[in-house]
XYZ file of C-alpha atoms in Angstrom:
134
model
C 26.250 53.797 -27.500
C 25.261 53.241 -31.099
C 25.296 50.144 -33.270
C 28.575 48.482 -34.191
C 29.012 45.890 -36.944
C 31.949 43.532 -36.421
C 33.393 41.490 -39.274
C 36.349 39.450 -38.076
C 38.920 41.939 -36.834
C 37.234 44.967 -38.410
C 34.486 47.072 -36.857
C 32.162 49.552 -38.535
C 30.487 52.351 -36.596
C 29.493 54.625 -39.495
C 27.674 54.001 -42.785
C 30.929 54.767 -44.640
C 32.810 52.059 -42.726
C 29.961 49.587 -43.218
C 29.963 50.375 -46.945
C 33.662 49.439 -47.043
C 32.855 46.074 -45.442
C 29.824 45.026 -47.480
C 29.473 47.536 -50.342
C 27.568 50.827 -50.489
C 24.977 49.331 -52.834
C 23.843 47.018 -50.015
C 23.056 49.757 -47.472
C 19.339 50.012 -46.654
C 18.364 53.286 -44.979
C 15.534 53.603 -42.452
C 12.337 55.064 -43.903
C 12.155 57.668 -41.113
C 14.635 59.903 -39.292
C 15.777 57.978 -36.191
C 17.220 61.061 -34.495
C 14.855 62.845 -32.095
C 16.683 66.190 -32.075
C 17.670 66.776 -35.659
C 17.776 70.236 -37.243
C 14.965 70.801 -39.709
C 16.074 70.582 -43.316
C 19.414 68.905 -42.582
C 19.954 65.566 -44.324
C 20.269 62.592 -41.962
C 21.493 60.263 -44.736
C 25.125 61.196 -44.102
C 27.900 58.626 -44.298
C 29.791 60.043 -41.296
C 26.981 59.584 -38.762
C 26.391 56.547 -36.569
C 24.649 53.421 -37.901
C 21.232 54.359 -36.469
C 19.863 55.488 -39.874
C 20.751 52.093 -41.392
C 18.303 49.175 -41.232
C 20.924 46.554 -40.401
C 18.680 43.477 -40.744
C 17.592 44.452 -44.255
C 21.140 45.503 -45.141
C 22.521 42.080 -44.200
C 19.716 40.318 -46.061
C 20.320 42.432 -49.176
C 24.058 41.651 -49.005
C 23.314 37.938 -48.512
C 25.182 37.839 -45.199
C 24.445 35.862 -42.073
C 24.685 37.719 -38.790
C 24.230 37.266 -35.090
C 23.643 39.702 -32.271
C 26.180 40.059 -29.492
C 25.544 40.041 -25.762
C 25.295 43.808 -26.119
C 22.198 44.329 -28.324
C 24.025 47.102 -30.169
C 26.669 44.657 -31.468
C 26.066 42.904 -34.771
C 28.507 40.197 -35.907
C 28.812 39.187 -39.549
C 29.144 35.410 -39.782
C 31.211 34.307 -42.756
C 31.813 30.705 -43.819
C 35.503 29.881 -44.016
C 36.776 28.357 -47.236
C 39.995 26.769 -48.282
C 42.155 29.063 -50.406
C 41.947 26.653 -53.362
C 38.307 25.668 -52.623
C 39.280 21.981 -52.551
C 38.525 19.546 -49.733
C 41.436 19.113 -47.350
C 41.819 15.449 -48.340
C 42.614 16.476 -51.923
C 45.233 19.065 -50.954
C 48.732 17.732 -50.348
C 50.099 20.833 -48.633
C 50.211 20.334 -44.835
C 50.021 24.022 -44.005
C 46.798 24.332 -45.953
C 45.355 21.310 -44.152
C 46.252 22.692 -40.744
C 44.897 26.129 -41.749
C 41.616 24.546 -42.782
C 41.443 22.530 -39.578
C 42.093 25.573 -37.377
C 38.391 26.340 -37.020
C 37.231 22.765 -36.592
C 37.156 20.248 -33.766
C 40.225 18.629 -35.316
C 41.979 21.994 -35.234
C 41.157 22.483 -31.574
C 42.405 18.979 -30.767
C 45.646 19.651 -32.661
C 46.180 22.867 -30.702
C 45.625 21.034 -27.406
C 48.122 18.330 -28.379
C 50.692 20.946 -29.379
C 50.179 22.805 -26.092
C 50.547 19.561 -24.122
C 53.783 18.640 -25.910
C 55.111 22.175 -25.362
C 54.275 21.971 -21.633
C 56.027 18.599 -21.314
C 59.117 20.009 -23.035
C 59.142 23.066 -20.749
C 58.898 20.897 -17.639
C 61.641 18.595 -18.941
C 63.900 21.578 -19.754
C 63.248 23.126 -16.350
C 64.101 19.862 -14.582
C 67.321 19.560 -16.592
C 68.256 23.179 -15.922
C 67.486 23.088 -12.208
C 68.816 19.532 -11.688
C 65.648 18.404 -9.913
């Protein structure tokens, strides 16, 4: 298996797909042909090949992106900081949906989800008891 770059819900397995994610100007090619059995004279800088010819560490650095490696050493995850749509702190925004959206990736967001799940479970049990006359 070859390298895969994962950015949220999108995955790139070719230089062309990676260029769509981070921009073609940020691709850094290896300085040598990484393929052991490559026909003489054929260009290995093709955009439809796997990501082996791309130096991923230097590519991410050039693009100014943070990354982490997956459990599989061939998986590379782009780590992006989440921002509010209006780039204001949540305390300034008066729209509740925006506050909850901002909190979704935080400890507060996780606590809110747990509370909502607990309330939903209580309501299901109550409805089941009413329906079954227990």
